[in-house]
mmCIF file of C-alpha atoms in Angstrom:
data_model
loop_
_atom_site.group_PDB
_atom_site.id
_atom_site.type_symbol
_atom_site.label_atom_id
_atom_site.label_comp_id
_atom_site.label_asym_id
_atom_site.label_seq_id
_atom_site.Cartn_x
_atom_site.Cartn_y
_atom_site.Cartn_z
ATOM 1 C CA MET A 29 -33.787 -22.034 -1.580
ATOM 2 C CA GLN A 30 -33.491 -18.653 0.099
ATOM 3 C CA HIS A 31 -29.913 -17.345 0.360
ATOM 4 C CA ALA A 32 -28.631 -14.242 2.133
ATOM 5 C CA ILE A 33 -25.147 -12.846 1.453
ATOM 6 C CA LEU A 34 -23.518 -10.897 4.287
ATOM 7 C CA GLY A 35 -20.663 -9.132 2.533
ATOM 8 C CA ALA A 36 -21.372 -8.432 -1.134
ATOM 9 C CA GLY A 37 -17.723 -8.074 -2.113
ATOM 10 C CA GLY A 38 -15.820 -10.204 -4.597
ATOM 11 C CA VAL A 39 -16.467 -13.607 -3.014
ATOM 12 C CA GLY A 40 -19.969 -12.932 -1.751
ATOM 13 C CA GLY A 41 -21.004 -11.268 -4.981
ATOM 14 C CA LEU A 42 -19.688 -14.148 -7.067
ATOM 15 C CA VAL A 43 -21.386 -16.837 -4.973
ATOM 16 C CA GLY A 44 -24.624 -14.851 -4.872
ATOM 17 C CA ALA A 45 -24.617 -14.262 -8.620
ATOM 18 C CA VAL A 46 -24.020 -17.913 -9.468
ATOM 19 C CA LEU A 47 -26.815 -19.021 -7.123
ATOM 20 C CA ALA A 48 -29.201 -16.415 -8.537
ATOM 21 C CA ARG A 49 -28.341 -17.605 -12.047
ATOM 22 C CA ALA A 50 -29.403 -21.089 -10.902
ATOM 23 C CA ALA A 51 -32.828 -19.614 -10.014
ATOM 24 C CA GLU A 52 -32.179 -19.456 -6.278
ATOM 25 C CA THR A 53 -33.520 -16.451 -4.323
ATOM 26 C CA VAL A 54 -30.616 -14.226 -3.236
ATOM 27 C CA THR A 55 -30.657 -11.248 -0.872
ATOM 28 C CA LEU A 56 -27.613 -9.029 -0.359
ATOM 29 C CA ILE A 57 -27.122 -7.515 3.103
ATOM 30 C CA VAL A 58 -25.406 -4.154 2.745
ATOM 31 C CA ARG A 59 -24.742 -1.105 4.905
ATOM 32 C CA PRO A 60 -27.851 0.964 5.786
ATOM 33 C CA ASP A 61 -26.468 4.026 4.001
ATOM 34 C CA ALA A 62 -26.000 1.996 0.805
ATOM 35 C CA VAL A 63 -29.387 0.274 0.536
ATOM 36 C CA GLU A 64 -31.297 2.974 -1.354
ATOM 37 C CA HIS A 65 -28.895 3.258 -4.274
ATOM 38 C CA TYR A 66 -27.427 -0.267 -4.310
ATOM 39 C CA PRO A 67 -28.078 -2.057 -7.652
ATOM 40 C CA ARG A 68 -30.801 -4.699 -7.595
ATOM 41 C CA GLU A 69 -28.676 -6.906 -9.799
ATOM 42 C CA LEU A 70 -25.237 -8.486 -9.829
ATOM 43 C CA LEU A 71 -23.011 -8.304 -12.885
ATOM 44 C CA VAL A 72 -20.163 -10.834 -13.074
ATOM 45 C CA SER A 73 -17.360 -10.669 -15.624
ATOM 46 C CA SER A 74 -14.795 -13.434 -16.010
ATOM 47 C CA ARG A 75 -12.239 -14.685 -18.495
ATOM 48 C CA ALA A 76 -13.709 -18.180 -18.536
ATOM 49 C CA SER A 77 -17.464 -17.579 -18.796
ATOM 50 C CA GLY A 78 -17.785 -14.043 -20.095
ATOM 51 C CA ALA A 79 -20.303 -11.731 -18.433
ATOM 52 C CA PHE A 80 -23.794 -12.226 -17.043
ATOM 53 C CA SER A 81 -26.187 -10.336 -14.806
ATOM 54 C CA VAL A 82 -28.881 -11.568 -12.429
ATOM 55 C CA PRO A 83 -31.547 -9.888 -10.269
ATOM 56 C CA VAL A 84 -31.138 -9.883 -6.481
ATOM 57 C CA SER A 85 -32.820 -8.294 -3.478
ATOM 58 C CA VAL A 86 -31.046 -5.842 -1.183
ATOM 59 C CA THR A 87 -31.572 -5.145 2.514
ATOM 60 C CA ALA A 88 -29.734 -3.593 5.448
ATOM 61 C CA ASN A 89 -31.011 -6.040 8.063
ATOM 62 C CA LEU A 90 -31.920 -9.702 7.935
ATOM 63 C CA SER A 91 -34.982 -10.542 9.979
ATOM 64 C CA GLN A 92 -36.800 -13.106 7.842
ATOM 65 C CA LEU A 93 -36.402 -16.819 7.110
ATOM 66 C CA VAL A 94 -33.430 -17.905 4.980
ATOM 67 C CA ASP A 95 -32.113 -21.372 4.273
ATOM 68 C CA VAL A 96 -28.469 -20.298 4.086
ATOM 69 C CA LEU A 97 -26.615 -17.242 5.366
ATOM 70 C CA TRP A 98 -23.278 -16.891 3.561
ATOM 71 C CA VAL A 99 -20.841 -14.809 5.627
ATOM 72 C CA THR A 100 -18.261 -13.311 3.280
ATOM 73 C CA VAL A 101 -17.193 -10.058 4.954
ATOM 74 C CA LYS A 102 -13.593 -9.154 5.691
ATOM 75 C CA ALA A 103 -12.432 -10.242 9.141
ATOM 76 C CA THR A 104 -11.871 -6.570 9.990
ATOM 77 C CA ASP A 105 -15.606 -5.864 9.397
ATOM 78 C CA ARG A 106 -17.030 -9.083 10.813
ATOM 79 C CA ARG A 107 -18.322 -7.985 14.217
ATOM 80 C CA THR A 108 -19.997 -4.844 12.894
ATOM 81 C CA ALA A 109 -21.540 -6.712 9.960
ATOM 82 C CA LEU A 110 -23.066 -9.380 12.203
ATOM 83 C CA GLU A 111 -25.125 -6.681 13.926
ATOM 84 C CA SER A 112 -27.259 -6.559 10.785
ATOM 85 C CA ILE A 113 -28.556 -10.080 11.504
ATOM 86 C CA ARG A 114 -31.588 -9.630 13.744
ATOM 87 C CA VAL A 115 -32.397 -12.103 16.508
ATOM 88 C CA THR A 116 -35.728 -12.725 14.780
ATOM 89 C CA ALA A 117 -34.011 -14.100 11.674
ATOM 90 C CA GLN A 118 -34.639 -17.809 11.135
ATOM 91 C CA ILE A 119 -31.551 -19.322 9.540
ATOM 92 C CA GLY A 120 -31.106 -22.904 8.383
ATOM 93 C CA ALA A 121 -27.325 -22.810 8.137
ATOM 94 C CA VAL A 122 -24.518 -20.273 8.403
ATOM 95 C CA VAL A 123 -21.707 -20.841 5.895
ATOM 96 C CA PRO A 124 -18.656 -18.635 6.466
ATOM 97 C CA LEU A 125 -16.222 -18.129 3.588
ATOM 98 C CA LEU A 126 -13.771 -16.153 5.696
ATOM 99 C CA ASN A 127 -10.016 -16.132 5.973
ATOM 100 C CA GLY A 128 -8.449 -17.693 9.045
ATOM 101 C CA ILE A 129 -9.780 -20.040 11.686
ATOM 102 C CA ASP A 130 -10.867 -18.029 14.717
ATOM 103 C CA HIS A 131 -14.193 -16.951 13.190
ATOM 104 C CA ILE A 132 -15.736 -20.414 13.582
ATOM 105 C CA ALA A 133 -15.874 -20.160 17.385
ATOM 106 C CA LEU A 134 -17.268 -16.622 17.199
ATOM 107 C CA LEU A 135 -20.034 -17.612 14.787
ATOM 108 C CA ARG A 136 -20.951 -20.721 16.766
ATOM 109 C CA GLU A 137 -21.293 -18.586 19.864
ATOM 110 C CA ARG A 138 -23.581 -16.216 17.960
ATOM 111 C CA PHE A 139 -25.739 -18.720 16.014
ATOM 112 C CA GLY A 140 -25.246 -22.071 17.764
ATOM 113 C CA ARG A 141 -22.762 -24.832 17.048
ATOM 114 C CA ASP A 142 -25.017 -26.963 14.848
ATOM 115 C CA LYS A 143 -26.002 -24.128 12.492
ATOM 116 C CA VAL A 144 -22.463 -23.147 11.488
ATOM 117 C CA VAL A 145 -21.037 -25.170 8.590
ATOM 118 C CA PRO A 146 -17.281 -24.519 8.189
ATOM 119 C CA ALA A 147 -16.253 -23.886 4.596
ATOM 120 C CA THR A 148 -13.406 -22.336 2.627
ATOM 121 C CA ILE A 149 -13.010 -20.888 -0.838
ATOM 122 C CA ALA A 150 -9.948 -20.193 -2.960
ATOM 123 C CA VAL A 151 -10.636 -17.665 -5.714
ATOM 124 C CA GLU A 152 -9.537 -14.246 -6.926
ATOM 125 C CA ALA A 153 -12.708 -12.211 -7.273
ATOM 126 C CA GLU A 154 -12.981 -8.478 -6.795
ATOM 127 C CA ARG A 155 -15.858 -6.029 -6.472
ATOM 128 C CA ILE A 156 -14.953 -3.219 -8.848
ATOM 129 C CA ALA A 157 -18.155 -1.246 -8.164
ATOM 130 C CA PRO A 158 -21.381 -1.878 -6.234
ATOM 131 C CA GLY A 159 -22.995 -4.923 -7.798
ATOM 132 C CA GLN A 160 -20.124 -5.486 -10.249
ATOM 133 C CA ILE A 161 -17.814 -8.469 -9.725
ATOM 134 C CA LEU A 162 -14.648 -9.284 -11.641
ATOM 135 C CA TRP A 163 -13.719 -12.986 -11.382
ATOM 136 C CA ARG A 164 -10.005 -12.910 -12.160
ATOM 137 C CA SER A 165 -8.784 -16.431 -11.365
ATOM 138 C CA PRO A 166 -9.453 -19.389 -13.681
ATOM 139 C CA PHE A 167 -10.675 -21.379 -10.688
ATOM 140 C CA ALA A 168 -12.953 -21.242 -7.655
ATOM 141 C CA ARG A 169 -12.298 -24.054 -5.164
ATOM 142 C CA LEU A 170 -15.024 -24.518 -2.568
ATOM 143 C CA ASN A 171 -14.610 -26.951 0.333
ATOM 144 C CA VAL A 172 -17.517 -27.521 2.714
ATOM 145 C CA SER A 173 -17.747 -29.478 5.941
ATOM 146 C CA SER A 174 -19.605 -32.746 5.553
ATOM 147 C CA THR A 175 -21.845 -31.649 8.428
ATOM 148 C CA GLY A 176 -23.665 -29.476 5.884
ATOM 149 C CA ARG A 177 -24.077 -32.100 3.177
ATOM 150 C CA LYS A 178 -27.798 -32.748 3.757
ATOM 151 C CA LEU A 179 -28.823 -29.096 3.445
ATOM 152 C CA LEU A 180 -26.191 -27.873 0.999
ATOM 153 C CA GLU A 181 -25.707 -30.755 -1.433
ATOM 154 C CA THR A 182 -28.017 -29.300 -4.093
ATOM 155 C CA THR A 183 -26.488 -25.832 -3.672
ATOM 156 C CA VAL A 184 -22.974 -27.220 -4.026
ATOM 157 C CA GLU A 185 -24.044 -29.094 -7.170
ATOM 158 C CA GLN A 186 -25.329 -25.826 -8.644
ATOM 159 C CA LEU A 187 -22.008 -24.105 -7.991
ATOM 160 C CA ALA A 188 -20.138 -27.076 -9.471
ATOM 161 C CA ARG A 189 -22.231 -26.950 -12.656
ATOM 162 C CA PHE A 190 -21.106 -23.364 -13.125
ATOM 163 C CA GLY A 191 -17.443 -24.341 -12.877
ATOM 164 C CA PHE A 192 -16.611 -24.283 -9.170
ATOM 165 C CA GLU A 193 -14.416 -27.128 -7.910
ATOM 166 C CA CYS A 194 -16.432 -28.399 -4.943
ATOM 167 C CA ARG A 195 -16.035 -31.118 -2.361
ATOM 168 C CA PHE A 196 -17.298 -32.039 1.079
ATOM 169 C CA VAL A 197 -14.616 -32.647 3.728
ATOM 170 C CA ASP A 198 -15.138 -34.847 6.781
ATOM 171 C CA ASP A 199 -12.424 -33.328 9.000
ATOM 172 C CA ASP A 200 -13.218 -29.698 9.900
ATOM 173 C CA ASN A 201 -9.759 -29.120 11.354
ATOM 174 C CA THR A 202 -8.044 -30.233 8.149
ATOM 175 C CA LEU A 203 -10.571 -28.250 6.094
ATOM 176 C CA LEU A 204 -9.687 -24.961 7.795
ATOM 177 C CA TRP A 205 -5.934 -25.443 8.156
ATOM 178 C CA SER A 206 -5.604 -26.640 4.543
ATOM 179 C CA LYS A 207 -6.802 -23.228 3.385
ATOM 180 C CA LEU A 208 -4.627 -21.348 5.870
ATOM 181 C CA VAL A 209 -1.341 -23.127 5.064
ATOM 182 C CA PHE A 210 -1.875 -22.111 1.429
ATOM 183 C CA LEU A 211 -3.252 -18.622 2.000
ATOM 184 C CA ALA A 212 -0.905 -17.358 4.714
ATOM 185 C CA PRO A 213 2.376 -17.974 2.830
ATOM 186 C CA PHE A 214 0.807 -16.696 -0.394
ATOM 187 C CA ALA A 215 -0.621 -13.539 1.171
ATOM 188 C CA LEU A 216 2.335 -12.758 3.433
ATOM 189 C CA SER A 217 4.988 -13.193 0.738
ATOM 190 C CA THR A 218 3.172 -11.194 -1.953
ATOM 191 C CA THR A 219 2.220 -8.415 0.457
ATOM 192 C CA ALA A 220 5.671 -8.027 2.020
ATOM 193 C CA ALA A 221 7.363 -7.916 -1.394
ATOM 194 C CA ASN A 222 4.440 -6.123 -3.101
ATOM 195 C CA VAL A 223 4.695 -8.317 -6.218
ATOM 196 C CA PRO A 224 2.486 -11.023 -7.783
ATOM 197 C CA ILE A 225 3.083 -14.645 -6.875
ATOM 198 C CA GLY A 226 4.914 -15.329 -10.146
ATOM 199 C CA GLN A 227 7.691 -12.954 -9.158
ATOM 200 C CA ILE A 228 7.919 -14.595 -5.738
ATOM 201 C CA ILE A 229 8.420 -18.006 -7.346
ATOM 202 C CA SER A 230 10.890 -16.799 -9.990
ATOM 203 C CA ASP A 231 13.128 -14.924 -7.548
ATOM 204 C CA SER A 232 15.436 -17.240 -5.580
ATOM 205 C CA PRO A 233 15.453 -15.399 -2.205
ATOM 206 C CA HIS A 234 11.676 -14.887 -2.307
ATOM 207 C CA ARG A 235 11.141 -18.524 -3.339
ATOM 208 C CA VAL A 236 13.198 -19.759 -0.385
ATOM 209 C CA GLU A 237 11.259 -17.487 1.952
ATOM 210 C CA LEU A 238 7.960 -18.768 0.555
ATOM 211 C CA ARG A 239 9.051 -22.342 1.160
ATOM 212 C CA GLU A 240 9.948 -21.544 4.767
ATOM 213 C CA LEU A 241 6.585 -19.856 5.302
ATOM 214 C CA VAL A 242 4.816 -22.966 4.038
ATOM 215 C CA MET A 243 6.972 -25.267 6.179
ATOM 216 C CA GLU A 244 6.299 -23.235 9.326
ATOM 217 C CA ALA A 245 2.552 -23.038 8.682
ATOM 218 C CA CYS A 246 2.308 -26.772 8.002
ATOM 219 C CA THR A 247 4.302 -27.627 11.122
ATOM 220 C CA VAL A 248 1.833 -25.669 13.236
ATOM 221 C CA ALA A 249 -1.143 -27.168 11.389
ATOM 222 C CA VAL A 250 0.064 -30.744 11.895
ATOM 223 C CA GLU A 251 0.600 -30.108 15.592
ATOM 224 C CA ASN A 252 -3.026 -28.965 15.695
ATOM 225 C CA GLY A 253 -4.133 -32.283 14.236
ATOM 226 C CA ALA A 254 -4.600 -31.236 10.613
ATOM 227 C CA LYS A 255 -3.611 -33.540 7.763
ATOM 228 C CA VAL A 256 -1.516 -31.293 5.507
ATOM 229 C CA GLN A 257 1.730 -31.742 3.588
ATOM 230 C CA ALA A 258 4.114 -28.889 2.842
ATOM 231 C CA ASN A 259 5.254 -30.262 -0.528
ATOM 232 C CA ALA A 260 1.662 -30.549 -1.726
ATOM 233 C CA VAL A 261 1.009 -26.946 -0.714
ATOM 234 C CA LEU A 262 4.094 -25.742 -2.579
ATOM 235 C CA GLU A 263 3.042 -27.612 -5.694
ATOM 236 C CA LEU A 264 -0.445 -26.098 -5.482
ATOM 237 C CA ILE A 265 0.988 -22.581 -5.226
ATOM 238 C CA LYS A 266 2.929 -23.209 -8.439
ATOM 239 C CA THR A 267 -0.332 -23.838 -10.308
ATOM 240 C CA VAL A 268 -1.857 -20.402 -9.695
ATOM 241 C CA PRO A 269 -1.586 -17.763 -12.444
ATOM 242 C CA PRO A 270 1.741 -15.896 -12.138
ATOM 243 C CA ASP A 271 0.012 -12.506 -12.125
ATOM 244 C CA MET A 272 -2.263 -13.432 -9.215
ATOM 245 C CA ARG A 273 -2.096 -11.169 -6.163
ATOM 246 C CA SER A 274 -3.517 -11.683 -2.698
ATOM 247 C CA SER A 275 -6.413 -9.649 -1.310
ATOM 248 C CA MET A 276 -4.139 -8.626 1.563
ATOM 249 C CA GLN A 277 -1.675 -7.172 -0.913
ATOM 250 C CA LYS A 278 -4.461 -5.233 -2.636
ATOM 251 C CA ASP A 279 -5.786 -3.923 0.685
ATOM 252 C CA VAL A 280 -2.366 -2.606 1.707
ATOM 253 C CA GLU A 281 -1.884 -0.981 -1.700
ATOM 254 C CA GLN A 282 -5.268 0.741 -1.381
ATOM 255 C CA GLY A 283 -4.605 1.931 2.167
ATOM 256 C CA LYS A 284 -7.203 -0.407 3.678
ATOM 257 C CA PHE A 285 -6.803 -2.245 6.963
ATOM 258 C CA PRO A 286 -5.665 -5.776 5.969
ATOM 259 C CA GLU A 287 -6.652 -9.151 7.425
ATOM 260 C CA LEU A 288 -3.181 -9.669 8.842
ATOM 261 C CA ASP A 289 -4.351 -10.904 12.229
ATOM 262 C CA ALA A 290 -6.976 -13.251 10.756
ATOM 263 C CA ILE A 291 -4.434 -14.825 8.394
ATOM 264 C CA ALA A 292 -1.145 -14.767 10.313
ATOM 265 C CA GLY A 293 -2.541 -14.606 13.843
ATOM 266 C CA PRO A 294 -3.663 -18.257 14.172
ATOM 267 C CA ILE A 295 -0.213 -19.469 13.113
ATOM 268 C CA LEU A 296 1.643 -17.119 15.436
ATOM 269 C CA ARG A 297 -0.581 -17.657 18.468
ATOM 270 C CA SER A 298 -0.724 -21.423 18.045
ATOM 271 C CA ALA A 299 3.045 -21.622 17.512
ATOM 272 C CA GLU A 300 3.594 -19.691 20.725
ATOM 273 C CA SER A 301 1.250 -21.906 22.736
ATOM 274 C CA LEU A 302 2.835 -25.070 21.329
ATOM 275 C CA GLY A 303 6.425 -23.889 21.671
ATOM 276 C CA ILE A 304 7.071 -23.995 17.901
ATOM 277 C CA SER A 305 9.566 -21.612 16.331
ATOM 278 C CA VAL A 306 8.231 -19.665 13.321
ATOM 279 C CA PRO A 307 10.919 -17.000 12.737
ATOM 280 C CA ILE A 308 10.215 -16.425 9.032
ATOM 281 C CA THR A 309 6.513 -15.882 9.603
ATOM 282 C CA LYS A 310 7.278 -13.401 12.396
ATOM 283 C CA ARG A 311 9.790 -11.532 10.261
ATOM 284 C CA VAL A 312 7.494 -11.229 7.240
ATOM 285 C CA VAL A 313 4.595 -10.073 9.417
ATOM 286 C CA GLN A 314 6.871 -7.401 10.878
ATOM 287 C CA GLN A 315 7.814 -6.301 7.350
ATOM 288 C CA ILE A 316 4.135 -5.875 6.492
ATOM 289 C CA GLU A 317 3.489 -4.022 9.727
ATOM 290 C CA HIS A 318 6.358 -1.710 8.862
ATOM 291 C CA ARG A 319 4.588 -0.932 5.582
ATOM 292 C CA LEU A 320 1.433 -0.203 7.528
ATOM 293 C CA GLN A 321 3.267 1.720 10.247
ATOM 294 C CA ARG A 322 1.036 0.134 12.865
ATOM 295 C CA PRO A 323 0.711 -3.345 14.442
ATOM 296 C CA THR A 324 -2.172 -5.561 13.351
ATOM 297 C CA ALA A 325 -1.338 -9.168 14.255
ATOM 298 C CA SER A 326 -1.526 -9.663 17.980
ATOM 299 C CA LYS A 327 0.841 -11.511 20.276
ATOM 300 C CA MET A 328 3.854 -11.644 18.004
#
């Protein structure tokens, strides 16, 4: 199959490298000013599987036929990045591995409802240099909407053979909110305190705050029709490596614009529209905004 990766960062680079290792054809879509000198290979290093490199193609614009377009850019770069997909491109399916929920409607408006296959991934992977990916977490959990099973089943099997935990999910709403009720408390708590998740869990005040963040997120998710349970989310958070940090935390540390609106925004906006109180989420978002010295999540 022909795969294109829009956003060759940690997640996109990892997915692209694993697919290329399985003898799939992979093309990275990068910025025009980066094409000439961008490596024509991906190098992945991980604790579990060591290191490997695979050849890939590189382009600045997608105009040809691809079976799958993986959208893995940061939410803050999404609109600009999508301009690199030409109207002449023939795409079988668009699979976004983005944080949040709001991107699904935007992508369906751009590519058509039937082409967009909602999906989520939980992994700590980081691009440490162009074409070089460090897979830090001992897991990569990929959930894909069952609407994409026919086209993506073989691809998902290839990722699973490499060590990804993969499953198809029938309920798109539950699929997306299940990721968010885990990610938002994790990212908000670690970013506000600027410590890894292990220190959040081991410190009593931070642990209580984390629990409240999970409870608030799950309350909003359930009211939106998602099937999630706060206790299950809390137990899942306990299983992650204690030194694991969120990408939001890393972005703030590096002076980058974080995905605060993409991650916290859906909870805050939905809570407001439903009349649900989420005081801890609001307070932690404000703490992060204070660190940034500028607002990023809208409609607090």
